[in-house]
Every structure is written in structure tokens, then in C-alpha cells.
Tab-separated table of C-alpha atoms in Angstrom:
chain	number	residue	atom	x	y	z
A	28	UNK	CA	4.163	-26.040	14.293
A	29	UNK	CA	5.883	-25.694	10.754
A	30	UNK	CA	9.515	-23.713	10.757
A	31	UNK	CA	7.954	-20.929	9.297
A	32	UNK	CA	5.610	-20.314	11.512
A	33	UNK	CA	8.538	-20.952	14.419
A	34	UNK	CA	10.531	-18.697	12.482
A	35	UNK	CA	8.119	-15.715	12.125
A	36	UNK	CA	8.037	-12.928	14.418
A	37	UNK	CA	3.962	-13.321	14.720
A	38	UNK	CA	2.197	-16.088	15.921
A	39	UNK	CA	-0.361	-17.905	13.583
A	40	UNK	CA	-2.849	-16.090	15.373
A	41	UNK	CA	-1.626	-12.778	15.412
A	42	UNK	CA	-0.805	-13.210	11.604
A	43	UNK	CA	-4.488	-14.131	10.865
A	44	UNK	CA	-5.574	-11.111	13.123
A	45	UNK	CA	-3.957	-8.662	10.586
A	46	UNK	CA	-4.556	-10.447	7.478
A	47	UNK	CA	-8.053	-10.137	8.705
A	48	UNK	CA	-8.022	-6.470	9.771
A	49	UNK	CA	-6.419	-5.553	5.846
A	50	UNK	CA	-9.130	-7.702	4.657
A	51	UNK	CA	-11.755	-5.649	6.490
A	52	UNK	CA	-10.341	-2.831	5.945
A	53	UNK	CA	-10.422	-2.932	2.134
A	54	UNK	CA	-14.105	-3.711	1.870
A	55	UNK	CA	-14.828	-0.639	4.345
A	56	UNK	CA	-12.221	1.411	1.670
A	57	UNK	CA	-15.871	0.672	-1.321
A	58	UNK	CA	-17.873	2.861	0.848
A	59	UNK	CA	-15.507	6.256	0.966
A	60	UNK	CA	-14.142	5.422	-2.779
A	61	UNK	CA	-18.027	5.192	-3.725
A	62	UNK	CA	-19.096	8.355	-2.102
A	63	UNK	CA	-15.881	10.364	-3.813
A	64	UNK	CA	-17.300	8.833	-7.366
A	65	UNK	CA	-20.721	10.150	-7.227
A	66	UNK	CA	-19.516	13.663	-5.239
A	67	UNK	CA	-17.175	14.328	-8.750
A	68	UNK	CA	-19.695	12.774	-10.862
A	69	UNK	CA	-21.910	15.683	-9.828
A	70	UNK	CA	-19.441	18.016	-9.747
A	71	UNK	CA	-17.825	17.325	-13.374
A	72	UNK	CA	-19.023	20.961	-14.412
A	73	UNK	CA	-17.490	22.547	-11.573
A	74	UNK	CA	-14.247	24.305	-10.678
A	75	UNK	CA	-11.008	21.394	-10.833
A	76	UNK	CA	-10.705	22.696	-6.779
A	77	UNK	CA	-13.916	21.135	-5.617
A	78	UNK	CA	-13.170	18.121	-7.586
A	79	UNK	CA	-9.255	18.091	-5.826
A	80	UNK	CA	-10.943	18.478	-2.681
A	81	UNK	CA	-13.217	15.607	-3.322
A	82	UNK	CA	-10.282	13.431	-3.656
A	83	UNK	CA	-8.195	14.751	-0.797
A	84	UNK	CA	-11.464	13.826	1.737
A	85	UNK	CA	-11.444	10.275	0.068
A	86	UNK	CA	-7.691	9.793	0.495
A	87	UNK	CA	-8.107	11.136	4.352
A	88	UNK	CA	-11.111	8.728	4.694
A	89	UNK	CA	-9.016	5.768	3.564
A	90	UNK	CA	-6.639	6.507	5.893
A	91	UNK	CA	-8.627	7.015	9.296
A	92	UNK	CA	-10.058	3.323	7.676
A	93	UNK	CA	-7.139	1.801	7.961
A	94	UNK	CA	-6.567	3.199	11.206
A	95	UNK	CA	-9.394	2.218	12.502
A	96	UNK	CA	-8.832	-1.296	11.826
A	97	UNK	CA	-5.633	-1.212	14.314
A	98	UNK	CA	-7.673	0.025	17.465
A	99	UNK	CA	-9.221	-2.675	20.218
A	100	UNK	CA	-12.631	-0.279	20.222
A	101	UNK	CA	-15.232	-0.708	17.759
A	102	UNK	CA	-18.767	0.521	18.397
A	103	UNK	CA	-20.997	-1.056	15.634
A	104	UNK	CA	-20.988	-4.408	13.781
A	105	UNK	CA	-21.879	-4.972	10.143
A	106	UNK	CA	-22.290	-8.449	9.321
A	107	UNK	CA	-21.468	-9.794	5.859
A	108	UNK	CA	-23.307	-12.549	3.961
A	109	UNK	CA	-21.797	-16.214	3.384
A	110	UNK	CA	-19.537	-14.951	0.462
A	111	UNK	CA	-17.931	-11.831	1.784
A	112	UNK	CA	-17.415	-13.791	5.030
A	113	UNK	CA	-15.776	-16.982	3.853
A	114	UNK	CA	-12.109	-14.968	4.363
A	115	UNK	CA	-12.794	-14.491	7.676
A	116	UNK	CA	-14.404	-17.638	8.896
A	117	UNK	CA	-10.778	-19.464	7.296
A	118	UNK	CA	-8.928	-16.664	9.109
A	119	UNK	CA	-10.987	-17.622	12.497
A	120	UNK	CA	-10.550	-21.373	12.385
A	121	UNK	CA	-6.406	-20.024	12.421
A	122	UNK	CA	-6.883	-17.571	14.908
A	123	UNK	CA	-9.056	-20.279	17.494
A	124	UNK	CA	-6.734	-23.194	16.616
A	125	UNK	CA	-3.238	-21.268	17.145
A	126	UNK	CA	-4.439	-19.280	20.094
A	127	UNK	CA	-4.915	-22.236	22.270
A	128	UNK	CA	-1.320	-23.935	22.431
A	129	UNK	CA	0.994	-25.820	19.687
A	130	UNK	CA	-0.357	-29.067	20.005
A	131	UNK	CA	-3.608	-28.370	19.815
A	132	UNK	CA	-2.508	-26.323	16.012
A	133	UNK	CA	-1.082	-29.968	15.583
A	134	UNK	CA	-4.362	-32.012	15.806
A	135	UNK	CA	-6.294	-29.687	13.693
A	136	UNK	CA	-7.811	-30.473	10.762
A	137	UNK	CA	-5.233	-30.424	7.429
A	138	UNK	CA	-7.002	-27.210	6.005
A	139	UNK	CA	-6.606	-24.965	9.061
A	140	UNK	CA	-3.071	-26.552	8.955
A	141	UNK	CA	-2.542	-25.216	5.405
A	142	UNK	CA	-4.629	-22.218	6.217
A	143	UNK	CA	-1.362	-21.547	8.524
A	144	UNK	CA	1.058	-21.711	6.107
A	145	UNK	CA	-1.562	-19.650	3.424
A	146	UNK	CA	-2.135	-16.778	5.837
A	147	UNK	CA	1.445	-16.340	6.425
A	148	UNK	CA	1.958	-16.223	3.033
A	149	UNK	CA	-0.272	-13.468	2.556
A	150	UNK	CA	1.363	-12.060	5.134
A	151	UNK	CA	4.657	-11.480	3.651
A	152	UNK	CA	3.317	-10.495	0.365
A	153	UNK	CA	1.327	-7.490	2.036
A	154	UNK	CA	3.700	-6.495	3.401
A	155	UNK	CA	6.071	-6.873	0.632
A	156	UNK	CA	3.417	-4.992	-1.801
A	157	UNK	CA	3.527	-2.429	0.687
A	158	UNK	CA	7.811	-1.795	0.776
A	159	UNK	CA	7.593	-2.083	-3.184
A	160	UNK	CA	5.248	1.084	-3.163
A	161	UNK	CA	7.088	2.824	-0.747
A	162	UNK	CA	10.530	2.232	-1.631
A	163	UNK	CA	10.150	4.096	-4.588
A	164	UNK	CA	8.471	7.483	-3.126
A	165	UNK	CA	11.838	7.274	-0.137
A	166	UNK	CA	14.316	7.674	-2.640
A	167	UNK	CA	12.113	10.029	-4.716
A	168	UNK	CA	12.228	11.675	-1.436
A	169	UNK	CA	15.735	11.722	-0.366
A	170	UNK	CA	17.199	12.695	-3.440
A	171	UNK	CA	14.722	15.453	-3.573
A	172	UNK	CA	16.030	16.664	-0.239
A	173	UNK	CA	19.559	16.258	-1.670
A	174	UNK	CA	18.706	18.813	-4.454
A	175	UNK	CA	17.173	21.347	-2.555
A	176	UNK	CA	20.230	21.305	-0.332
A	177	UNK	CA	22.360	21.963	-3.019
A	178	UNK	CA	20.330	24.625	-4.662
A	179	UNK	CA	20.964	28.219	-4.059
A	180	UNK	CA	18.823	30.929	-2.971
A	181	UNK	CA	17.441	33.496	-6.202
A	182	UNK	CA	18.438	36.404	-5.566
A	183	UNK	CA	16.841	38.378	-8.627
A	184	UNK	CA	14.512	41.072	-7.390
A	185	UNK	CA	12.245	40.343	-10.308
A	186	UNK	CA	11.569	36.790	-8.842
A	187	UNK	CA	11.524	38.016	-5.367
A	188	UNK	CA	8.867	41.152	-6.480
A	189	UNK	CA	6.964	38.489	-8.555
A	190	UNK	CA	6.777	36.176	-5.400
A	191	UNK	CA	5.537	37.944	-2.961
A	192	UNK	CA	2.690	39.593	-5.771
A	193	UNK	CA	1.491	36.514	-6.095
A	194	UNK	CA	1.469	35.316	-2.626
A	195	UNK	CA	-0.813	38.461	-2.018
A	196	UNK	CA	-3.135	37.800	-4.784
A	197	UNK	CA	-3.742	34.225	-3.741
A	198	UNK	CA	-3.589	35.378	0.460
A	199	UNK	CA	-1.368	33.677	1.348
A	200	UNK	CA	1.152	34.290	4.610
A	201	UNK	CA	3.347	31.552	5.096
A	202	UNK	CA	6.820	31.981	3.965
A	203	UNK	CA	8.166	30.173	0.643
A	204	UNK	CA	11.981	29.932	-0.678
A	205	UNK	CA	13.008	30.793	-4.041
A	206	UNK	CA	15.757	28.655	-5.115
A	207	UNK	CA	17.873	27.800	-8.522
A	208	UNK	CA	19.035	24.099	-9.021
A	209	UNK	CA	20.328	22.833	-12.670
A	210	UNK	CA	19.199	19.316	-11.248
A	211	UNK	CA	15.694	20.193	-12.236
A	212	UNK	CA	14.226	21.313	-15.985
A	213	UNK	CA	10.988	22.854	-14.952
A	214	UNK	CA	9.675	24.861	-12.526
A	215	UNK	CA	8.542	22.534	-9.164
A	216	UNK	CA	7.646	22.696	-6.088
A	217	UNK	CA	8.097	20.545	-2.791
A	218	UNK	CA	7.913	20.429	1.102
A	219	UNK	CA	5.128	20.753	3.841
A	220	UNK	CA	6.622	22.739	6.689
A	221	UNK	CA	9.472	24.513	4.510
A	222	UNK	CA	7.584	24.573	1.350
A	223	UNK	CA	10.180	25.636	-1.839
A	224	UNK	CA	9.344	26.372	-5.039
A	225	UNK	CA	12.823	25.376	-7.055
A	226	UNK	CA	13.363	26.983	-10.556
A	227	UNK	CA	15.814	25.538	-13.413
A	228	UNK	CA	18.452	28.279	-14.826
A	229	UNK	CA	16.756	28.627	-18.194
A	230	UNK	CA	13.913	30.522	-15.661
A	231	UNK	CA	16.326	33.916	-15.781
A	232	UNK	CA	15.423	33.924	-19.424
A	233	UNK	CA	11.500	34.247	-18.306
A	234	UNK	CA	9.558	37.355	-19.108
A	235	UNK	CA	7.506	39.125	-16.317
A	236	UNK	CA	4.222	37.624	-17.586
A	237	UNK	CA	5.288	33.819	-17.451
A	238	UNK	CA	7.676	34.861	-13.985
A	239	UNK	CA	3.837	35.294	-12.950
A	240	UNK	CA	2.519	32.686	-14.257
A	241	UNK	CA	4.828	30.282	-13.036
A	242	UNK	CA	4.959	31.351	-9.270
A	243	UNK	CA	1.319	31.322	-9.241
A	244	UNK	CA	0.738	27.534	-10.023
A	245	UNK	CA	3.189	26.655	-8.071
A	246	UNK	CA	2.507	28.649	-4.624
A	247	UNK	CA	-1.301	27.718	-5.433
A	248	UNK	CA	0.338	23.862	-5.162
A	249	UNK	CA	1.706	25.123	-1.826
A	250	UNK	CA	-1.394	26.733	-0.495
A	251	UNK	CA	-3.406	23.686	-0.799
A	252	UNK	CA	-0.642	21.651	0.814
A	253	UNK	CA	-0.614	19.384	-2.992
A	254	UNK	CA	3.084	17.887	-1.888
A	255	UNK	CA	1.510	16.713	1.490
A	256	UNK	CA	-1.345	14.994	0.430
A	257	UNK	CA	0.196	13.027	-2.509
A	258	UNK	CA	2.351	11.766	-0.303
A	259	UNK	CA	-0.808	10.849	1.924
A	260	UNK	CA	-1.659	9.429	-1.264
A	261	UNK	CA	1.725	7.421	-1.820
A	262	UNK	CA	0.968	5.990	1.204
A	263	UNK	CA	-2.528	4.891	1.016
A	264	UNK	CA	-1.899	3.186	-2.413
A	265	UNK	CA	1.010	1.493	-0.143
A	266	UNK	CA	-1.520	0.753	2.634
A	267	UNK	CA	-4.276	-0.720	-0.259
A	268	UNK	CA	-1.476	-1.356	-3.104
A	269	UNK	CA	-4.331	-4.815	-3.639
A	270	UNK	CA	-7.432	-2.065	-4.500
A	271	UNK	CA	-7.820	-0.416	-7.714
A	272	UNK	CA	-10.519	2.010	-6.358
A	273	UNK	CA	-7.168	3.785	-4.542
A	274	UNK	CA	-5.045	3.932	-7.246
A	275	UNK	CA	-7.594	5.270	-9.355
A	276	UNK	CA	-8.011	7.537	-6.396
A	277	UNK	CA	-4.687	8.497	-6.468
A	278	UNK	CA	-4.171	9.206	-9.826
A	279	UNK	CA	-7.090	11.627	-10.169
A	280	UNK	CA	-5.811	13.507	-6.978
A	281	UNK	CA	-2.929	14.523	-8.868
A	282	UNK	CA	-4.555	15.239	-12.081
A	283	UNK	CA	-7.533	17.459	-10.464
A	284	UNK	CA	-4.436	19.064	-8.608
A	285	UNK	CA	-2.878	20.404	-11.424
A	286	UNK	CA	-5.745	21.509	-12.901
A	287	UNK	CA	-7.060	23.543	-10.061
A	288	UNK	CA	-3.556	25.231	-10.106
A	289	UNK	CA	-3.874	25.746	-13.770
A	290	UNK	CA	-7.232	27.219	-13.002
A	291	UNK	CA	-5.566	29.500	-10.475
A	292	UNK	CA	-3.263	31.296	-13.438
A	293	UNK	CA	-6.265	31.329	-15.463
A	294	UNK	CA	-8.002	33.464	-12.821
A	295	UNK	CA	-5.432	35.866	-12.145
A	296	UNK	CA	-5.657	37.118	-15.332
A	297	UNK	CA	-2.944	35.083	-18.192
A	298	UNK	CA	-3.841	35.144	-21.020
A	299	UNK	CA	-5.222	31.155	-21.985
A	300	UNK	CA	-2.866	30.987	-25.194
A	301	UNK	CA	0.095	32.175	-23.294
A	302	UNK	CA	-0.314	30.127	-20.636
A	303	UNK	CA	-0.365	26.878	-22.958
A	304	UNK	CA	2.568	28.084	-24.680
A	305	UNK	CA	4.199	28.128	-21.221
A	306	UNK	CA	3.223	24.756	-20.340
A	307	UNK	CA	4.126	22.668	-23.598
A	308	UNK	CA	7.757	24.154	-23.462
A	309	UNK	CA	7.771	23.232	-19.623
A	310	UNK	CA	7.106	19.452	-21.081
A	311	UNK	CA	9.259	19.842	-24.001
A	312	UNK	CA	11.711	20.644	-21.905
A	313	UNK	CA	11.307	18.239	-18.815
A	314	UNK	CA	11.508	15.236	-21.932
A	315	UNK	CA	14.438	16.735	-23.359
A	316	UNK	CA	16.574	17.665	-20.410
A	317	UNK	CA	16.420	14.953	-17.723
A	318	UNK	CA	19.354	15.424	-15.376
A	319	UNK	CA	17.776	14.225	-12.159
A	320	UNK	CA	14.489	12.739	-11.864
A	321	UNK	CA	11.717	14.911	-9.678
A	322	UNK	CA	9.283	11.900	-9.363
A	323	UNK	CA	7.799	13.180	-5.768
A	324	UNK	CA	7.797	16.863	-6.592
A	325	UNK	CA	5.023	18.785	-8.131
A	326	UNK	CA	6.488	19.761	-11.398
A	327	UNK	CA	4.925	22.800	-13.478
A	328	UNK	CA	4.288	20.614	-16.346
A	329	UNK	CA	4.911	16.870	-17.732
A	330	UNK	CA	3.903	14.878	-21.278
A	331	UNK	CA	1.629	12.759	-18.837
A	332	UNK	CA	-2.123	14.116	-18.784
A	333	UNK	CA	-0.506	17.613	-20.575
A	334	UNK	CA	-3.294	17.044	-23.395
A	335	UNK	CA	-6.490	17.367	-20.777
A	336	UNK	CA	-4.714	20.219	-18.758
A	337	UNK	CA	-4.207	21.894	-22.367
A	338	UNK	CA	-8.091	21.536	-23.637
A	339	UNK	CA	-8.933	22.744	-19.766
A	340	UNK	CA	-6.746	25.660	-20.264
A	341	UNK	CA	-8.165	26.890	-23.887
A	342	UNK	CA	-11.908	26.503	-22.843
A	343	UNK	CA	-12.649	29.675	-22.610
A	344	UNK	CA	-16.591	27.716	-21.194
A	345	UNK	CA	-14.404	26.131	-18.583
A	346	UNK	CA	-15.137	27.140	-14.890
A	347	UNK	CA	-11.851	28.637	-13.058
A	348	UNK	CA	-13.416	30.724	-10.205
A	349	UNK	CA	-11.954	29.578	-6.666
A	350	UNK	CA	-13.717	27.690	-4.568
A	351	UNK	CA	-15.143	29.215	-1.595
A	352	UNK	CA	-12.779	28.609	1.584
A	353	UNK	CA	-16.240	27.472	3.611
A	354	UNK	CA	-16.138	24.321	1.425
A	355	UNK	CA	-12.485	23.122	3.107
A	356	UNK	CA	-14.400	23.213	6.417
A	357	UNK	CA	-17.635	21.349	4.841
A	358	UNK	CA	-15.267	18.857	3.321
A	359	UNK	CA	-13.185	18.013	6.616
A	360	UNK	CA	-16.508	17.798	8.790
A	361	UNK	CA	-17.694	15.373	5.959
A	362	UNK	CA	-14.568	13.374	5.974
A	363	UNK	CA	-14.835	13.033	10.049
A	364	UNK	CA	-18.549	12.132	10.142
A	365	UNK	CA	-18.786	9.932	7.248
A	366	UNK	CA	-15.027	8.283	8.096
A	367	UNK	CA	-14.868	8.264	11.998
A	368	UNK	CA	-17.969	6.092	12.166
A	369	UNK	CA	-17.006	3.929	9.512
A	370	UNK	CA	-13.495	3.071	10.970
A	371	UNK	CA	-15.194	1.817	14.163
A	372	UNK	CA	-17.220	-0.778	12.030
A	373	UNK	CA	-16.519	-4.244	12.606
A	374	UNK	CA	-17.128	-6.532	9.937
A	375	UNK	CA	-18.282	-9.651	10.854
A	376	UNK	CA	-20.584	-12.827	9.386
A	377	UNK	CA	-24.311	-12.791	9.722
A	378	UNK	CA	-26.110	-14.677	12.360
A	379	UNK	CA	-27.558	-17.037	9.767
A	380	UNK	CA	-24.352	-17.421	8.647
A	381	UNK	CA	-22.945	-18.116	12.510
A	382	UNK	CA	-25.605	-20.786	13.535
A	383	UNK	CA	-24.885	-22.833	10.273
A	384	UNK	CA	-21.410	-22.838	10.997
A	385	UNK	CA	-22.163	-24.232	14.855
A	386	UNK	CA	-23.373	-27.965	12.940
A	387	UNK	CA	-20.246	-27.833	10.968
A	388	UNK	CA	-17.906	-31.265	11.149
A	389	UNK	CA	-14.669	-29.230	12.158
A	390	UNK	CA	-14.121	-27.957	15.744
A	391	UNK	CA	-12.644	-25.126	14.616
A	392	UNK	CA	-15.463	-23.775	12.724
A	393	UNK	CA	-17.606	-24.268	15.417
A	394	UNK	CA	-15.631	-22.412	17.902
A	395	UNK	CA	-15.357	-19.322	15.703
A	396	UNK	CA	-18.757	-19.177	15.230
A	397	UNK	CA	-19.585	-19.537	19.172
A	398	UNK	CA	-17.290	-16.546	19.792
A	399	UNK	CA	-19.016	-14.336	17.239
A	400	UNK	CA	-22.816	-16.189	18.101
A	401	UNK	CA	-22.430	-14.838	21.883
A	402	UNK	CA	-21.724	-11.312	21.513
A	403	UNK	CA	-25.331	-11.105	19.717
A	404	UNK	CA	-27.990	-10.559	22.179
A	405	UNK	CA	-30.592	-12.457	19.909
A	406	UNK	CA	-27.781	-15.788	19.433
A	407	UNK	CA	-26.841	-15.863	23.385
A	408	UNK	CA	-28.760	-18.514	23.554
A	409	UNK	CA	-27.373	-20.869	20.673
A	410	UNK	CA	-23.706	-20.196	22.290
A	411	UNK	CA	-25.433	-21.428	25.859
A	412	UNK	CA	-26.264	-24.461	23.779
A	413	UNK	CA	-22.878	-25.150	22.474
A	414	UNK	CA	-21.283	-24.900	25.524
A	415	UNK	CA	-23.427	-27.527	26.928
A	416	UNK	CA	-23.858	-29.986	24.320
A	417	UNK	CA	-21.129	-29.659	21.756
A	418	UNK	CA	-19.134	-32.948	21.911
A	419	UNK	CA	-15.932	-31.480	22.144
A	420	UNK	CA	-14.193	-30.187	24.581
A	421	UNK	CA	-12.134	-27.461	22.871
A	422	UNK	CA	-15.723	-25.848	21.334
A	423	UNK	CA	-17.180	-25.899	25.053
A	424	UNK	CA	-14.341	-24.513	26.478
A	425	UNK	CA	-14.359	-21.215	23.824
A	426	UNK	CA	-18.260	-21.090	23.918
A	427	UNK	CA	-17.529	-20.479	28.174
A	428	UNK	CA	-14.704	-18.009	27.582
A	429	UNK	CA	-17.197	-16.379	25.397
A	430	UNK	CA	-19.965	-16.270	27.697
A	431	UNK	CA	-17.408	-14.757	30.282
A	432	UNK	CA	-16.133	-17.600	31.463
A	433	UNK	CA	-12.309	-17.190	31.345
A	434	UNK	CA	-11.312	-19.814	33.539
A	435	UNK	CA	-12.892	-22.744	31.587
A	436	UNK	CA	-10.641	-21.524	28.625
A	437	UNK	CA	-7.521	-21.554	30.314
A	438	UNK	CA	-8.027	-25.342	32.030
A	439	UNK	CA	-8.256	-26.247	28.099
A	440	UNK	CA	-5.726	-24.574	26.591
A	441	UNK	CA	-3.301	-26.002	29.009
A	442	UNK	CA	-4.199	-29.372	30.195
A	443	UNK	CA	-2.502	-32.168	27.516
């Protein structure tokens, strides 16, 4: 055994066990990524909500995924051709090798050997990739807590008035704080239980039409629960920081948001123009005035993607009606019967695949493929076979355990 794997907190088979389920897991991400691309594709015309929606079903899917990979039951097997399943046959000869006892990781062949030291490698950078992406959104996150604990309440009945107007325009029930911080330049809102919407002092100076306008984007960020499911989608891109298809994911999710909220003031009556105006002083002035960052929080307006939301806004052919609330239900019953199934899917090679592996020169190979050859009702029979004729000892012993036979495995693993 090499001092790093001694030194590890997971064995070399445990270590290849979750490099494998992350592997897994990111080819099952293709399916919900590909099914979110062709659902906006056809809804490009449409209202910015449905297209928001879209992407808050993917990032849910991508999450049950992942979680799907951590449990012991899975249902249905998908089997992968020689390419896609060349990861996992490495990861197997690892997991067979290491599982059985140190000596026996000894007297394997030098590739499973190295495979040791690769896999725990990959390992730590996974894991690494995934602290990089979340370190960032914590402190985002603390020192947004910080400055809504040091704002004050608003206490101007205009604001207050202009609140709870627009929470009855949009329908909404919940209860939402107004407060006043000077650590922020625009307009932004944050939280998921004890949503605020926090307002810069240059908002006193704010007529009643933009007070309007500004408290509707922003409580139409907290009715669709925006600041919750970025931070969903902070964590997927941590989960799959490897997969472009979820940063792309990601990225659009916050875009779409912002539009849909955009399309929200549209829709309760601004005028387009004035609206604009509203939102390229709200950059302006988050570029000019920067005294604490609000990277985490939904801001009213930034220079990043302000050009689309400004053409969307000044459409006057651009759709802005809300989207029916039966589509939130038709979305989540989507997300569970397309995602639930697909999380119980366990990837594994083909049976082709399998049988050639059973004449390969290395033990290891061989007993990977035995394990996966006799949980197939039409390859029981080759697995039979191994454990009868293979000429070692080690491959018999795992083709037994896999035919039930638990007892021959542990005479193997311990005698010397």
C-alpha cells in the first residue's frame, strides 16, 4: 500500500466507488441538460417565466442525479458501450483488487497499482473543484448576512404603501422586510425563509413610479424563490464544477430570472422607456459606487447581460404575460418523473463488453467483469464458467461471491 493511500481517510476501494458514482453521475446530468435545451428551444417566443422555469426543473433534476448516485438502491441498468465504459472497468480492477486485503493490492498488476494512486488523485481534485466553487458563494453569503444585520428597517410610509401594493398585485402573502443599508448601491434582494428586499439611501430620492417599479422586480424575485434556487444552482455547478452543460445551465437561470422579473414591471403597467431609464442608472450606479460587493444577492440591475434585458424591455413584440400557476405544478411532476427514474439508473458496461473482458490477461479485469456478468440473467451462465475454470484463484473466488456464494470470498481474501 503506498503512504497516500495509508494516509487517506478512504480506502482505494471506497475512493474508486465515488470517483465512479461522479463519473456516472455526470453522463446521467446529458439527459436532463438535453431535455432543458430543446424545452427553451421551443419556447424562445414565449414569456422569460416559462423559460426560468425550464431551468429551475433542470437544476432540480441535476440534483436528485447526484443524489441518486449516493443511494445502495437502483432499479434499472443502462449499459454503456466499450468507450463510455473504459472509466469504469479501470475504476473496477481498483475497487476488486483493494477490496480483498493489502497484499493482494501488492501483487497486482503495475496499472491497477498506478490506477491507485490516479484515482486518488482525482479524488482530491473533485473535491478540491468542489470547495473552490463553494468557497466563494459562503463568504458571498456571510457577508451578505452581515449587511442585512446592520441595515435598518424603512420606515417611509411611501415605501411601506408601495410594498404592500405590489405584493397585492402580484398575490402574494408572505411577509417581506424593507430595509436601508449604504453597503449596497442598488436595489437587491436576498433570503428564503426571511426574504428582504434591501434598498441603498439614494432610493429616498425615488419617485412613486420607479418606488413601484423597483419593489415589483424585486418581490417578483421573492415570489419565485430566485435567491433559493441560484444557490441550488451554486451548488450544482459545485457538485458538476467538470460539466459545461451546468454552468451553461446556471448562467441562463439567472439571466431568464431577471428577465421574467423585468417582464413582471412590464406587466403591471411601467411605462418600457421609464423602466430602462431605471435600470441603466441602477448599473451606472452599482459600477460607480462599489462599497461592498452583493455577489449572492439578486441585484435590480448590473453591466453584465444589461444590453439583452434592455432590447427585452423596449420590444414592445416581446411577450410579458405571466405564466399560468398550473405550469409550476406541470413542471415539478416533470422534474420527478423524468428525474426520479433517472437517478435510480445504474450505469454499467454492456454484456459484449463483459464477456470480452472475462479472456483478458489481468485477474483483475476478469473479476470485474464476473461481478457485473452474473447479475445478468442472460450472462449467468458465463460467470458459472469462470468460477469453474478460470485459473486463478482470486477470479473464482469473486465469480462465487457473485453467484451468492459469500463464503468462498472470504476464505480468499484472508488466507496468505
Amino acid at each position: 500500500m503506498t503512504p497516500l493511500a495509508d494516509a487517506a481517510f478512504l480506502t482505494p476501494a471506497d475512493s474508486a466507488r465515488a470517483v465512479s458514482s461522479v463519473y456516472t453521475a455526470s453522463l446521467l446530468a446529458i439527459l436532463p441538460i438535453a431535455l432543458a435545451a430543446v424545452a427553451v428551444l421551443a419556447l424562445r417566443r414565449r414569456t422569460a417565466e416559462g423559460r426560468a422555469l425550464v431551468w429551475r426543473s433542470a437544476i432540480m433534476a441535476l440534483l436528485l442525479v447526484y443524489v441518486g448516485r449516493q443511494l445502495a438502491f437502483h432499479w434499472l441498468d443502462w449499459v454503456l458501450p466499450s468507450t463510455l465504459a473504459a472509466p469504469l472497468i479501470a475504476l473496477g480492477r481498483v475497487q476488486v483488487t483493494s477490496a480483498m486485503a493489502p497484499y493482494v493490492l501488492r501483487d497486482a498488476s503495475q496499472q491497477v497499482f498506478d490506477g491507485v494512486i490516479v484515482v486518488r488523485l482525482l479524488l482530491v481534485i473533485y473535491v478540491a473543484g468542489i470547495v473552490g466553487v463553494l468557497t466563494p458563494t459562503l463568504v458571498a453569503s456571510i457577508r451578505i448576512r452581515r449587511l442585512i444585520r446592520g441595515a435598518r428597517p424603512i420606515e417611509d410610509g411611501a415605501w411601506s404603501t408601495g410594498l404592500a401594493e405590489a405584493q397585492r398585485s402580484l398575490g402574494m402573502a408572505r411577509s417581506v422586510r424593507l430595509l436601508e443599508s449604504a453597503g449596497v448601491a442598488v436595489p437587491m434582494t436576498a433570503g428564503v425563509l426571511c426574504p428582504v428586499i434591501v434598498l441603498p439611501p439614494s432610493a429616498s430620492a425615488c419617485n412613486e413610479s420607479q418606488r413601484r417599479m423597483v419593489l415589483m422586480h424585486e418581490l417578483a424575485h421573492v415570489r419565485a424563490a430566485d435567491w433559493a434556487f441560484n444557490l441550488a444552482g451554486r451548488l450544482v455547478c459545485a457538485l458538476y464544477w467538470f460539466h459545461p452543460g451546468v454552468w451553461w445551465i446556471a448562467r441562463r437561470l439567472r439571466t431568464d430570472c431577471e428577465l421574467a422579473c423585468d417582464d413582471h414591471v412590464i406587466e403591471s403597467g411601467a411605462r418600457r422607456s421609464e423602466y430602462a431609464e431605471l435600470l441603466v442608472e441602477a448599473a451606472d450606479r452599482a459600477a460607480r459606487v462599489t462599497p461592498m460587493p452583493v455577489a449572492g444577492a439578486l441585484a435590480l440591475a448590473e453591466r453584465g447581460g444589461l444590453r439583452s434585458r434592455l432590447v427585452a424591455v423596449l420590444d414592445a413584440g416581446h411577450v410579458t404575460r405571466p405564466l399560468p400557476h398550473r405550469w409550476v405544478a406541470v413542471a415539478a411532476t416533470a422534474t420527478l418523473f423524468i428525474a426520479g427514474p433517472t437517478s435510480a439508473v445504474r450505469l454499467a458496461p454492456t454484456r459484449d463488453v463483459l464477456t470480452r473482458l472475462v479472456r483478458d490477461a489481468r485477474w483483475e479485469s476478469r473479476a470485474y467483469a464476473v461481478l457485473g456478468l452474473a447479475q445478468r440473467r442472460d450472462s449467468v451462465a458465463v460467470a458459472r464458467s469462470v468460477a469453474e475454470r478460470d485459473p486463478n484463484p482470486r477470479v473464482r473466488a469473486w465469480a462465487r461471491y457473485a453467484l451468492g456464494n459469500q463464503a468462498e470470498l472470504r476464505t480468499i481474501i484472508h488466507e496468505r
